[in-house]
PDB file of C-alpha atoms in Angstrom:
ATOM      1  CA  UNK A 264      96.912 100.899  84.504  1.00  0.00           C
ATOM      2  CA  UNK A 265      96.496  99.072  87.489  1.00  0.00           C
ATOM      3  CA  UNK A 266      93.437  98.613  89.409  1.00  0.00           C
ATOM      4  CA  UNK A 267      92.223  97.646  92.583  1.00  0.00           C
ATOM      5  CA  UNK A 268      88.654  96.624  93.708  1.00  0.00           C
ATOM      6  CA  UNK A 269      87.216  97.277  96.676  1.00  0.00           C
ATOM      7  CA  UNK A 270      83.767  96.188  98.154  1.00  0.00           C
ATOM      8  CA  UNK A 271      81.838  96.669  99.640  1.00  0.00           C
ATOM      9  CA  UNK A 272      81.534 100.836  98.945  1.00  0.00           C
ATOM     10  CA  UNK A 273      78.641 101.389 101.986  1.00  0.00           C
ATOM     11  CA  UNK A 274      77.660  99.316 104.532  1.00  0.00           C
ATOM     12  CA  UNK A 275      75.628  99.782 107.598  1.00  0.00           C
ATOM     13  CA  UNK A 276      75.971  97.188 110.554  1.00  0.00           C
ATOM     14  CA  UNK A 277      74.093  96.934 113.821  1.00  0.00           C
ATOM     15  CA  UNK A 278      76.712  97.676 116.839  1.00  0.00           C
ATOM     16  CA  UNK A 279      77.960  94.852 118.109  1.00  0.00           C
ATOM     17  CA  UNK A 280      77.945  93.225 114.611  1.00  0.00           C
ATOM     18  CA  UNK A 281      80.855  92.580 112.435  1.00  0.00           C
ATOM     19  CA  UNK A 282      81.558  93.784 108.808  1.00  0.00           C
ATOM     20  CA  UNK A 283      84.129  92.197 106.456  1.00  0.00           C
ATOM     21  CA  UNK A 284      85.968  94.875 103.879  1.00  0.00           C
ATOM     22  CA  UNK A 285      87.378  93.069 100.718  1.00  0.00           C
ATOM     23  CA  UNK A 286      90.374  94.563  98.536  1.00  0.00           C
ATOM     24  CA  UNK A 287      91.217  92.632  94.965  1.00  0.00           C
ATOM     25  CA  UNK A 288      93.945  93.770  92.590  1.00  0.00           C
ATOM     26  CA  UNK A 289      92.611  93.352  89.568  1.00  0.00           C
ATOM     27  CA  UNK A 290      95.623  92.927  86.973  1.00  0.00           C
ATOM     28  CA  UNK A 291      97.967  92.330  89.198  1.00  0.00           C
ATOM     29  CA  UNK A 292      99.486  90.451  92.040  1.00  0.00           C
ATOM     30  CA  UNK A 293     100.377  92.306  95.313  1.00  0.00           C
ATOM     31  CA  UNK A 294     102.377  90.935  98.012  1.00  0.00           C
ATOM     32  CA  UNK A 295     101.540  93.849 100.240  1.00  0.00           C
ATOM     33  CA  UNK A 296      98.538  95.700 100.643  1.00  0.00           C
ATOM     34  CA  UNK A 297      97.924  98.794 103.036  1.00  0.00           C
ATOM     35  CA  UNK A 298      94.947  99.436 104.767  1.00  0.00           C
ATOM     36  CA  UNK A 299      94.035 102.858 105.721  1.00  0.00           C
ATOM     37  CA  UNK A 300      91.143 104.590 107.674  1.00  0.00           C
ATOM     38  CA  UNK A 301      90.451 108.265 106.795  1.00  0.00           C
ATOM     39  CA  UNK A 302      87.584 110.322 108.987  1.00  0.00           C
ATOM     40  CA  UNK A 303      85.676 113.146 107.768  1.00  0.00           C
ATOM     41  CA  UNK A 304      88.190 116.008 106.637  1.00  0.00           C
ATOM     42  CA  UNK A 305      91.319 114.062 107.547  1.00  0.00           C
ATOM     43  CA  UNK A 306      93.801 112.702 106.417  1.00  0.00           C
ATOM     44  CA  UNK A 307      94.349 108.724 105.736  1.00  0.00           C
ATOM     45  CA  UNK A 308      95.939 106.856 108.798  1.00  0.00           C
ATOM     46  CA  UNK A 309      97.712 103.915 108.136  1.00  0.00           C
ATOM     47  CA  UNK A 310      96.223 100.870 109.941  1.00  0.00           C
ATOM     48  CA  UNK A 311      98.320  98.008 109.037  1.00  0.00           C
ATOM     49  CA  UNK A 312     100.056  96.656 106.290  1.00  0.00           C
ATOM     50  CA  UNK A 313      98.939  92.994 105.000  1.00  0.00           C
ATOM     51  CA  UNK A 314     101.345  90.788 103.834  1.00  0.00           C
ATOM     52  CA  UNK A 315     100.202  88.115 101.771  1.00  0.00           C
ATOM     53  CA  UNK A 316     100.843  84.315 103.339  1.00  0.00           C
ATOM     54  CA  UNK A 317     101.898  86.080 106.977  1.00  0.00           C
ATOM     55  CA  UNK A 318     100.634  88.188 109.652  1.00  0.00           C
ATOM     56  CA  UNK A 319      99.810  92.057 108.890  1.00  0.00           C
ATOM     57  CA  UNK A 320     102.243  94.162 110.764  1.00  0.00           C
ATOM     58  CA  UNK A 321      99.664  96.832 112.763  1.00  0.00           C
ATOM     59  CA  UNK A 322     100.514 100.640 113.515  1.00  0.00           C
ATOM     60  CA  UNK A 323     100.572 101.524 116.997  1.00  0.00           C
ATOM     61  CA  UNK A 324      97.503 102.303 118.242  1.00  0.00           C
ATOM     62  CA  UNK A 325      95.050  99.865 116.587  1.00  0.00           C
ATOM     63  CA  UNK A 326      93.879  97.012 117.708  1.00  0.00           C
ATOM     64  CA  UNK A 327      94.714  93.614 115.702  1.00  0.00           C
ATOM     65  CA  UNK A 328      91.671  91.604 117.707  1.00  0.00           C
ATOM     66  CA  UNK A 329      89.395  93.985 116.648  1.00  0.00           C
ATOM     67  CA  UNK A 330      90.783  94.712 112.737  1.00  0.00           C
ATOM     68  CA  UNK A 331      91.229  91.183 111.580  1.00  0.00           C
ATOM     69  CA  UNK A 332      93.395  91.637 108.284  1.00  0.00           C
ATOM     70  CA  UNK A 333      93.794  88.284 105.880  1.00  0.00           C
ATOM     71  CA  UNK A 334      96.111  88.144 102.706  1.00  0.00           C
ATOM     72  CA  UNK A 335      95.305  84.363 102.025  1.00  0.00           C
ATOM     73  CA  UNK A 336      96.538  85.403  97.991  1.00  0.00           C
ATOM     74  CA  UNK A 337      98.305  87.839  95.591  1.00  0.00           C
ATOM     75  CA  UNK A 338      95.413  89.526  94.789  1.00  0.00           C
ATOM     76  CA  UNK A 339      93.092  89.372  98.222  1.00  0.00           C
ATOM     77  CA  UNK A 340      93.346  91.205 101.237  1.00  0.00           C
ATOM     78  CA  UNK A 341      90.501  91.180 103.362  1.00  0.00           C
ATOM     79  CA  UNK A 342      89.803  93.975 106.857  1.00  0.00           C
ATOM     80  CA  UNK A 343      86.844  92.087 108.893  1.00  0.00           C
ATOM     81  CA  UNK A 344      86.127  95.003 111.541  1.00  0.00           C
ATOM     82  CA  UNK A 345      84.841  92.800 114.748  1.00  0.00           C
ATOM     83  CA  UNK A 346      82.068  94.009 117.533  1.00  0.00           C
ATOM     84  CA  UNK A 347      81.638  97.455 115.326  1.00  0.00           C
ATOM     85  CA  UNK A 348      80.871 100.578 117.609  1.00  0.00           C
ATOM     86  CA  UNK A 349      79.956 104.000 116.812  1.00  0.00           C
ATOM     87  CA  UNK A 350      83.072 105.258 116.841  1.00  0.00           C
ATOM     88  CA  UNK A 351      84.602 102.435 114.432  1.00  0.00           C
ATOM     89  CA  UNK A 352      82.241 104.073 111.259  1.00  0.00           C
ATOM     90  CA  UNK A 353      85.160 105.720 109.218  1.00  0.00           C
ATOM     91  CA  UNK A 354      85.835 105.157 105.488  1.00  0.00           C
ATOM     92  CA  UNK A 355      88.170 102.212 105.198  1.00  0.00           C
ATOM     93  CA  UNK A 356      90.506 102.437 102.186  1.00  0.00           C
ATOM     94  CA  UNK A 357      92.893  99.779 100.735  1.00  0.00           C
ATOM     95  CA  UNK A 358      95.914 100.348  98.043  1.00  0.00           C
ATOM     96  CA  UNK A 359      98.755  98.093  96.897  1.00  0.00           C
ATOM     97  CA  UNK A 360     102.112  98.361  95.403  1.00  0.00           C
ATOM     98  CA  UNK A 361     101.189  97.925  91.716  1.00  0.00           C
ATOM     99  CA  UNK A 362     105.520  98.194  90.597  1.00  0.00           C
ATOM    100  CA  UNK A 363     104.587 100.023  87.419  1.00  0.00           C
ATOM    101  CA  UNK A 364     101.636 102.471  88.688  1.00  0.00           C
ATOM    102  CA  UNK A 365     102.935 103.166  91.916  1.00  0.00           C
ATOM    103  CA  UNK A 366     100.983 102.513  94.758  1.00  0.00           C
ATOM    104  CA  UNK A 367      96.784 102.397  93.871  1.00  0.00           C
ATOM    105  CA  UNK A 368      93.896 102.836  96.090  1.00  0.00           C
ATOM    106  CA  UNK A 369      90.559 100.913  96.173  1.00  0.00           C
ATOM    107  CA  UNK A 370      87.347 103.604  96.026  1.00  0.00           C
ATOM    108  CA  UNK A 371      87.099 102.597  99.478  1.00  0.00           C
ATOM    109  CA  UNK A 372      84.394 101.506 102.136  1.00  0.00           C
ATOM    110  CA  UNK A 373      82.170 103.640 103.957  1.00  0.00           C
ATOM    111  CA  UNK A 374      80.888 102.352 107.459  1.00  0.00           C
ATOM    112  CA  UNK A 375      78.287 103.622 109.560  1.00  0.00           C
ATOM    113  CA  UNK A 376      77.692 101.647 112.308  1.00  0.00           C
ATOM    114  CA  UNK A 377      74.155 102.262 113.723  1.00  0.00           C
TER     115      UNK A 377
ATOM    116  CA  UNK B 274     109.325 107.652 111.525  1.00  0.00           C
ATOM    117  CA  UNK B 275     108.365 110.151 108.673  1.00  0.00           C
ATOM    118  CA  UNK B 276     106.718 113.409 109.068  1.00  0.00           C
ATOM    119  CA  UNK B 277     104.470 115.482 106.064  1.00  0.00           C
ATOM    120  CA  UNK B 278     103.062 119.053 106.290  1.00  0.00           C
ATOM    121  CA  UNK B 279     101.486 120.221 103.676  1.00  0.00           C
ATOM    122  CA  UNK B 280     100.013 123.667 103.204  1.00  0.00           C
ATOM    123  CA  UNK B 281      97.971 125.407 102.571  1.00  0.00           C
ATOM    124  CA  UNK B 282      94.803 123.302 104.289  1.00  0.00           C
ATOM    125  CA  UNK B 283      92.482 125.188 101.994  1.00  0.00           C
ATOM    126  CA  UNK B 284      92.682 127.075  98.794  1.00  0.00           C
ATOM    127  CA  UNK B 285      90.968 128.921  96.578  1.00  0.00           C
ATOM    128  CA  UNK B 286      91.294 130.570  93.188  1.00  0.00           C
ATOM    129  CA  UNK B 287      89.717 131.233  90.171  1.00  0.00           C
ATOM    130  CA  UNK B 288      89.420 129.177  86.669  1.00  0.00           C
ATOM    131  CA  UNK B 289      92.122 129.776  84.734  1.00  0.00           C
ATOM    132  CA  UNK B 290      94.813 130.498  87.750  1.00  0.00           C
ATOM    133  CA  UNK B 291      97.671 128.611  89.158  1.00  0.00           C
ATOM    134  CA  UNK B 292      97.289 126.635  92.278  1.00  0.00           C
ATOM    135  CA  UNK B 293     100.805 125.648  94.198  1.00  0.00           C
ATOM    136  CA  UNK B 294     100.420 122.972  97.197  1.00  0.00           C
ATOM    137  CA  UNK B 295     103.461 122.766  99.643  1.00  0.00           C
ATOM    138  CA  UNK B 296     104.929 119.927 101.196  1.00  0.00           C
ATOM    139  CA  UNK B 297     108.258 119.496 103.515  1.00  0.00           C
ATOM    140  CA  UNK B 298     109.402 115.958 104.991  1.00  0.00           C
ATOM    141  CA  UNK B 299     111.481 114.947 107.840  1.00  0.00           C
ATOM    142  CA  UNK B 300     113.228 111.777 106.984  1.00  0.00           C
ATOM    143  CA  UNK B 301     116.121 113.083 104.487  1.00  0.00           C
ATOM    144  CA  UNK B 302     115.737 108.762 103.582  1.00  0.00           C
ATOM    145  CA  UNK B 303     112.640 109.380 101.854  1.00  0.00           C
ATOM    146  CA  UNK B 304     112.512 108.980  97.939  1.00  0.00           C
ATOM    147  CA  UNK B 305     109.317 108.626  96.929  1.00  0.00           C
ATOM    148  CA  UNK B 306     106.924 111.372  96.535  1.00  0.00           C
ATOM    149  CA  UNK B 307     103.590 110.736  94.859  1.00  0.00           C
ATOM    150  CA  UNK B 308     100.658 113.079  94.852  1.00  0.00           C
ATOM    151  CA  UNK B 309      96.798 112.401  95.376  1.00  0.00           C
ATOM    152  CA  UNK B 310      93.514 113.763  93.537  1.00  0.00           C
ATOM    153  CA  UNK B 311      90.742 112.673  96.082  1.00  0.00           C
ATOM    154  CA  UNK B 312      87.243 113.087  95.168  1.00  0.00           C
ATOM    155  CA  UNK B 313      84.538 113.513  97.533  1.00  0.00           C
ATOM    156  CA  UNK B 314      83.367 109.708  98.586  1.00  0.00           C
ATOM    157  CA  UNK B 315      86.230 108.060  96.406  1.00  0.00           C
ATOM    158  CA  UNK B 316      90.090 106.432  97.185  1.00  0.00           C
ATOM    159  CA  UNK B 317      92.659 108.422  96.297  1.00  0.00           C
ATOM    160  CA  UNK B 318      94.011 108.794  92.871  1.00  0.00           C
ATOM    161  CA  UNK B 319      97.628 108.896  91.822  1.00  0.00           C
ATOM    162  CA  UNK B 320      98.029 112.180  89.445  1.00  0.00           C
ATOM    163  CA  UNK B 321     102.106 112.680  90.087  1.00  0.00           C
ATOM    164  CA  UNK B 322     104.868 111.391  91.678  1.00  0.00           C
ATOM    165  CA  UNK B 323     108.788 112.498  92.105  1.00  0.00           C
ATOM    166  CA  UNK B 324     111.451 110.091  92.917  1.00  0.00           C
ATOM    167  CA  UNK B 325     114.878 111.911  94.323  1.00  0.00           C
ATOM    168  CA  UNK B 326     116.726 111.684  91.851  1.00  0.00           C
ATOM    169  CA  UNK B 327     114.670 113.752  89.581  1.00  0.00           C
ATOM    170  CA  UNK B 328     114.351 117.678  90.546  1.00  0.00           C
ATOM    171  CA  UNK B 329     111.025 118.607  88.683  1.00  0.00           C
ATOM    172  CA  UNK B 330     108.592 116.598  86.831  1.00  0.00           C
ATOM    173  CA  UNK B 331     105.504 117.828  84.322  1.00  0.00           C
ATOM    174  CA  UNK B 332     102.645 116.105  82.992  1.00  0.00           C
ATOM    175  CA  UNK B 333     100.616 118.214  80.898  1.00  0.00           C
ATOM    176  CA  UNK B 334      99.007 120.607  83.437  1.00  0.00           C
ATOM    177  CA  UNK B 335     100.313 119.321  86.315  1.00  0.00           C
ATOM    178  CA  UNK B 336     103.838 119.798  87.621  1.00  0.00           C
ATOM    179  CA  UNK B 337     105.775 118.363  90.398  1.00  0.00           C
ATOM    180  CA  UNK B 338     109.139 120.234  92.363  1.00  0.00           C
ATOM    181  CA  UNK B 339     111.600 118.612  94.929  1.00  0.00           C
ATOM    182  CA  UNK B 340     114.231 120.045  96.921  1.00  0.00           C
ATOM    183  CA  UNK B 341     116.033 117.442  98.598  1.00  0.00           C
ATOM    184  CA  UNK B 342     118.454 119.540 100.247  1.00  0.00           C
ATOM    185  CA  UNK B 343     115.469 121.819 101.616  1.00  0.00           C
ATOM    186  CA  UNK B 344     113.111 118.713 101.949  1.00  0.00           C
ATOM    187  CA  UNK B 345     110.686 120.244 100.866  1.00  0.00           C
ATOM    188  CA  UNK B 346     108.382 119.576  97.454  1.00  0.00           C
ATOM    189  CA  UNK B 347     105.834 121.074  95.686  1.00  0.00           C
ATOM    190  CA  UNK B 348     102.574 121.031  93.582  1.00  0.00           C
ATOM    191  CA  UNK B 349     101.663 122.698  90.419  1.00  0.00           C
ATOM    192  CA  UNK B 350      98.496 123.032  88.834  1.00  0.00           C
ATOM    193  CA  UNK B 351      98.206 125.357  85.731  1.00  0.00           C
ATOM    194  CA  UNK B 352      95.124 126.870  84.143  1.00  0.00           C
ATOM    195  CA  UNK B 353      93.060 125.419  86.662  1.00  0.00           C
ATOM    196  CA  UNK B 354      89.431 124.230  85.625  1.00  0.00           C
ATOM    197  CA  UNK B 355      86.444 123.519  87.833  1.00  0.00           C
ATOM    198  CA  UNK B 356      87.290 119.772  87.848  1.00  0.00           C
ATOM    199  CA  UNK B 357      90.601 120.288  89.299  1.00  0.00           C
ATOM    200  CA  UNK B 358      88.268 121.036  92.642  1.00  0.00           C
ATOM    201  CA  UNK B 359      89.072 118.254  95.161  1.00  0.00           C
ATOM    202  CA  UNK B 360      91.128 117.084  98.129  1.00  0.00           C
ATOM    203  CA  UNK B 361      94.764 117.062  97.615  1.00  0.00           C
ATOM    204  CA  UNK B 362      97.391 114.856  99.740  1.00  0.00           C
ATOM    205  CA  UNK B 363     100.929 114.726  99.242  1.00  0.00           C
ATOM    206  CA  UNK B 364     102.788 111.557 100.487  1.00  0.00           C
ATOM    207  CA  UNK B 365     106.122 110.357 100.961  1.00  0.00           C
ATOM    208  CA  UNK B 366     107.776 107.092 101.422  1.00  0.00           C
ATOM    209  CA  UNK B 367     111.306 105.049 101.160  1.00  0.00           C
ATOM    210  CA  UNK B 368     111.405 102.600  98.130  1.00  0.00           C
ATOM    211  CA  UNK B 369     113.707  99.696  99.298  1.00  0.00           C
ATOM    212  CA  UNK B 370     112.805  96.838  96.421  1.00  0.00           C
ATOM    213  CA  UNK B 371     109.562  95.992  98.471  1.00  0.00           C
ATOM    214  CA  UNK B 372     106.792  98.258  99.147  1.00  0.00           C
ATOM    215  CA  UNK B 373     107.194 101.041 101.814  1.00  0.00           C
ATOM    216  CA  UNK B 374     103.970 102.631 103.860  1.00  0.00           C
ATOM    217  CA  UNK B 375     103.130 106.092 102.252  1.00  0.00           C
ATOM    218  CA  UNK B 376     102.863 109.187 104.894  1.00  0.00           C
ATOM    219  CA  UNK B 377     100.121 111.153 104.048  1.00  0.00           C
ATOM    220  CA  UNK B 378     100.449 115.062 104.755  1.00  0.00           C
ATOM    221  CA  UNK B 379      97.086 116.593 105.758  1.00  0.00           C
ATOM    222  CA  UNK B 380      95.215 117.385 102.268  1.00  0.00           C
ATOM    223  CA  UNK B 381      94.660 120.920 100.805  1.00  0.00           C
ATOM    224  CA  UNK B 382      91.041 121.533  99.518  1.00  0.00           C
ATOM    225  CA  UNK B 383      90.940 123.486  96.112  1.00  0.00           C
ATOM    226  CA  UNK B 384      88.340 124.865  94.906  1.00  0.00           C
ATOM    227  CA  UNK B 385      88.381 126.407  92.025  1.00  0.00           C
ATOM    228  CA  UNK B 386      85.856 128.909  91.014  1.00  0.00           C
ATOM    229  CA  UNK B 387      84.139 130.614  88.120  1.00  0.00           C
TER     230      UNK B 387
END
């Protein structure tokens, strides 16, 4: 099946600081990857969807100066959360289209930001 | 843009039992229906999906229902087993030939007891 990678799993930042969120697929190549934030008991919000070799496409609401998103190749999407607060620790999850699987999610990123 | 519900939030029955999770939609464009198993701490895991032109699907245990007309589809879990205890989330999302942003309903929490 289809696998993606995502590290790191925890991370703990100083406020102020900023924390960079990588997402591979693994056996295959993904042209779009999704980026999601889920807090505790919720559900996952979409954040933006990366699209590799052009600009992510944000939802409304979220800030693209402050969620950097880069999809530099098929199988690399990287979410560099800038001048972390408090309120940005959430778990941060990634999937991509995988054709055959369907879509498949990283084990996602959990940020506490201290 | 799309809408999920999903009931109920919570649920609880005993090993052995049947566990149905509910689901309606609001775009009637919609074709793609998957279903997550999320663990506690861990991305979400495919376990079924529908597409529209299918009524029902079954994988071992695990069954899936759609109603187009109704918009509404459903969850089946049969002879549940103390593993099966997790977050659920139903999705749904338009396959067009490139990939589409899921819309997560709001999870159901089984638990499934001795």
């Amino acid at each position: 099946g289809a696998v993606v990678s995502q590290h790191p799993s925890r991370v703990i930042c100083k406020s102020g600081t900023s924390v960079k969120i990588e997402c591979r697929s693994l056996d295959f190549q993904a042209t779009t990857m999704f980026w999601y934030r889920q807090f505790p008991k919720q559900s996952l919000m979409l954040m933006a969807t990366s699209n590799e070799g052009s600009k992510a496409t944000y939802e409304q609401g979220v800030e693209k100066d402050k969620f950097l998103i880069n999809h530099a190749s098929l199988t690399l999407s990287t979410l560099t959360v800038t001048s972390a607060h408090p309120e940005d620790s959430s778990f941060y999850i990634c999937s991509a289209d995988s054709n055959n699987y369907g879509y498949t999610f990283g084990s996602g990123t959990r940020l506490t930001v201290v | 843009g799309e809408n999920v519900e999903q009931h109920p939030s919570t649920l609880s029955v005993q090993e052995g039992d049947s566990a149905v999770i509910k689901c309606t939609y609001s775009d009637s464009a919609s074709n793609y229906f998957p279903w997550y198993k999320q663990e506690l701490g861990k991305g979400p895991q495919l376990i079924i999906d529908i597409r529209s032109n299918v009524g029902e699907k079954k994988d071992q245990r695990i069954a899936v229902t759609l109603n187009k007309t109704a918009k509404h589809f459903s969850l089946h879990i049969t002879e549940t087993q103390p593993e099966d205890s997790a977050v659920y989330f139903c999705a749904a999302s338009i396959e067009a030939g490139t990939a589409s942003k899921l819309t997560f309903g709001t999870g159901t929490r089984l638990q499934v007891t001795l």
